[in-house]
Amino acid sequence: MAATYRAVMLTRKGGPEALQVVELPVEPPGPGQLRVRVRAAGVGSTDLIVLAGKYRYAPKIPLVPGYEVAGIVDAVGAGVTGFEVGQRVAALTVYGAFAELLVREAGHFLPIPDGVCDRDGAAGILN
């Protein structure tokens, strides 16, 4: 695996013009976490509020936005049960989904059922 991955980072308050593609270091998942290769991420009104710097649940800028995600488990942290590498999952992330990889606590993820595409898996997690 490459040592870095691409992400879309919000570097200042604003609109789409405040987003930059950056390279970030690949991190292993910690205990209780999954690393997911992102296949789809939602874009909605909450993302616009994050870009404006007005969403209180997002970390401080700079940050990688992205409220909901669907992807494939890439690595499993120590102590995680019920998930395996290659499994399709979705999560409400609040931030971080606009990237090639995402590391988050396993409890945030749900399996995507067979027959549900990645796009619908990402969209359905919030809706």
CSV table of C-alpha atoms in Angstrom, one decimal:
chain,number,residue,atom,x,y,z
A,1,MET,CA,0.0,0.0,0.0
A,2,ALA,CA,1.2,3.5,-0.7
A,3,ALA,CA,2.5,5.6,2.2
A,4,THR,CA,0.0,8.4,1.4
A,5,TYR,CA,-3.6,8.9,0.2
A,6,ARG,CA,-5.5,11.7,-1.3
A,7,ALA,CA,-8.1,13.7,0.6
A,8,VAL,CA,-10.1,16.9,0.0
A,9,MET,CA,-9.3,19.3,2.8
A,10,LEU,CA,-11.1,22.4,3.9
A,11,THR,CA,-8.3,24.9,4.5
A,12,ARG,CA,-10.4,28.0,5.4
A,13,LYS,CA,-14.1,28.9,5.7
A,14,GLY,CA,-15.8,29.4,2.3
A,15,GLY,CA,-17.4,27.4,-0.4
A,16,PRO,CA,-15.9,24.8,-2.9
A,17,GLU,CA,-13.0,27.2,-3.6
A,18,ALA,CA,-11.8,26.6,0.0
A,19,LEU,CA,-11.2,22.9,-0.7
A,20,GLN,CA,-7.8,21.5,-1.7
A,21,VAL,CA,-6.6,18.1,-2.7
A,22,VAL,CA,-3.9,17.0,-0.3
A,23,GLU,CA,-1.8,14.0,0.4
A,24,LEU,CA,-2.0,12.5,4.0
A,25,PRO,CA,-0.1,9.7,5.6
A,26,VAL,CA,-1.7,6.3,5.7
A,27,GLU,CA,-2.4,5.4,9.3
A,28,PRO,CA,-3.1,1.9,10.7
A,29,PRO,CA,-6.4,1.6,12.5
A,30,GLY,CA,-6.0,1.7,16.3
A,31,PRO,CA,-7.7,-0.7,18.7
A,32,GLY,CA,-11.4,-0.8,18.1
A,33,GLN,CA,-11.1,1.0,14.7
A,34,LEU,CA,-11.6,0.2,11.0
A,35,ARG,CA,-9.7,1.6,8.1
A,36,VAL,CA,-12.1,1.9,5.1
A,37,ARG,CA,-11.3,2.5,1.4
A,38,VAL,CA,-13.9,5.1,0.5
A,39,ARG,CA,-16.1,4.2,-2.5
A,40,ALA,CA,-18.8,6.8,-2.2
A,41,ALA,CA,-19.4,9.9,0.0
A,42,GLY,CA,-22.5,12.0,0.3
A,43,VAL,CA,-22.6,15.7,-0.4
A,44,GLY,CA,-25.4,17.6,1.3
A,45,SER,CA,-26.5,20.7,3.1
A,46,THR,CA,-24.6,19.8,6.2
A,47,ASP,CA,-21.4,19.8,4.2
A,48,LEU,CA,-22.1,23.3,3.1
A,49,ILE,CA,-22.5,24.3,6.7
A,50,VAL,CA,-19.2,22.7,7.5
A,51,LEU,CA,-17.5,24.6,4.7
A,52,ALA,CA,-18.9,27.8,6.1
A,53,GLY,CA,-17.3,26.9,9.5
A,54,LYS,CA,-20.7,26.9,11.2
A,55,TYR,CA,-21.2,23.2,12.1
A,56,ARG,CA,-20.5,22.7,15.8
A,57,TYR,CA,-19.9,19.0,15.6
A,58,ALA,CA,-17.0,19.3,13.1
A,59,PRO,CA,-13.4,19.7,14.2
A,60,LYS,CA,-11.7,23.0,13.7
A,61,ILE,CA,-10.5,23.9,10.2
A,62,PRO,CA,-8.3,22.5,8.6
A,63,LEU,CA,-10.4,19.4,8.2
A,64,VAL,CA,-11.5,16.8,5.7
A,65,PRO,CA,-15.3,17.2,5.3
A,66,GLY,CA,-17.7,14.4,4.3
A,67,TYR,CA,-20.7,13.5,6.4
A,68,GLU,CA,-21.6,10.0,5.2
A,69,VAL,CA,-19.6,7.3,3.5
A,70,ALA,CA,-19.7,3.8,2.0
A,71,GLY,CA,-16.6,1.8,1.4
A,72,ILE,CA,-14.7,-1.4,1.8
A,73,VAL,CA,-12.9,-2.4,5.0
A,74,ASP,CA,-9.2,-2.2,4.3
A,75,ALA,CA,-7.8,-3.0,7.7
A,76,VAL,CA,-9.2,-4.0,11.1
A,77,GLY,CA,-7.8,-2.8,14.4
A,78,ALA,CA,-7.1,-4.9,17.5
A,79,GLY,CA,-10.2,-6.1,19.3
A,80,VAL,CA,-12.7,-5.5,16.5
A,81,THR,CA,-15.2,-8.2,15.9
A,82,GLY,CA,-17.9,-8.5,13.4
A,83,PHE,CA,-16.0,-6.9,10.5
A,84,GLU,CA,-13.4,-8.3,8.1
A,85,VAL,CA,-11.2,-7.0,5.3
A,86,GLY,CA,-13.1,-6.7,2.1
A,87,GLN,CA,-16.5,-6.2,3.7
A,88,ARG,CA,-18.7,-3.4,2.4
A,89,VAL,CA,-19.7,-0.9,5.1
A,90,ALA,CA,-21.4,2.5,5.5
A,91,ALA,CA,-21.2,5.1,8.3
A,92,LEU,CA,-22.4,8.5,9.4
A,93,THR,CA,-18.9,10.1,9.8
A,94,VAL,CA,-19.8,13.9,10.3
A,95,TYR,CA,-16.3,14.6,8.8
A,96,GLY,CA,-13.6,12.7,7.0
A,97,ALA,CA,-15.4,11.0,4.1
A,98,PHE,CA,-14.0,13.2,1.3
A,99,ALA,CA,-10.9,11.0,1.2
A,100,GLU,CA,-9.5,7.8,-0.3
A,101,LEU,CA,-9.2,6.3,3.2
A,102,LEU,CA,-11.0,6.8,6.5
A,103,VAL,CA,-10.1,5.5,10.0
A,104,ARG,CA,-12.9,5.5,12.5
A,105,GLU,CA,-14.3,3.5,15.5
A,106,ALA,CA,-15.8,0.2,14.3
A,107,GLY,CA,-19.0,1.0,16.1
A,108,HIS,CA,-19.8,3.8,13.6
A,109,PHE,CA,-20.1,1.3,10.7
A,110,LEU,CA,-22.9,-0.9,9.5
A,111,PRO,CA,-22.6,-3.6,6.8
A,112,ILE,CA,-24.1,-2.7,3.4
A,113,PRO,CA,-26.5,-5.4,2.3
A,114,ASP,CA,-25.9,-7.3,-0.9
A,115,GLY,CA,-27.9,-5.7,-3.7
A,116,VAL,CA,-27.3,-2.1,-2.4
A,117,CYS,CA,-24.8,-0.1,-4.4
A,118,ASP,CA,-22.2,2.1,-2.7
A,119,ARG,CA,-24.0,5.3,-3.7
A,120,ASP,CA,-27.2,4.2,-2.1
A,121,GLY,CA,-25.3,2.8,1.0
A,122,ALA,CA,-23.7,6.2,1.6
A,123,ALA,CA,-27.0,8.1,0.9
A,124,GLY,CA,-29.1,5.8,3.0
A,125,ILE,CA,-27.0,6.1,6.1
A,126,LEU,CA,-28.2,9.6,6.9
A,127,ASN,CA,-31.6,9.5,5.2
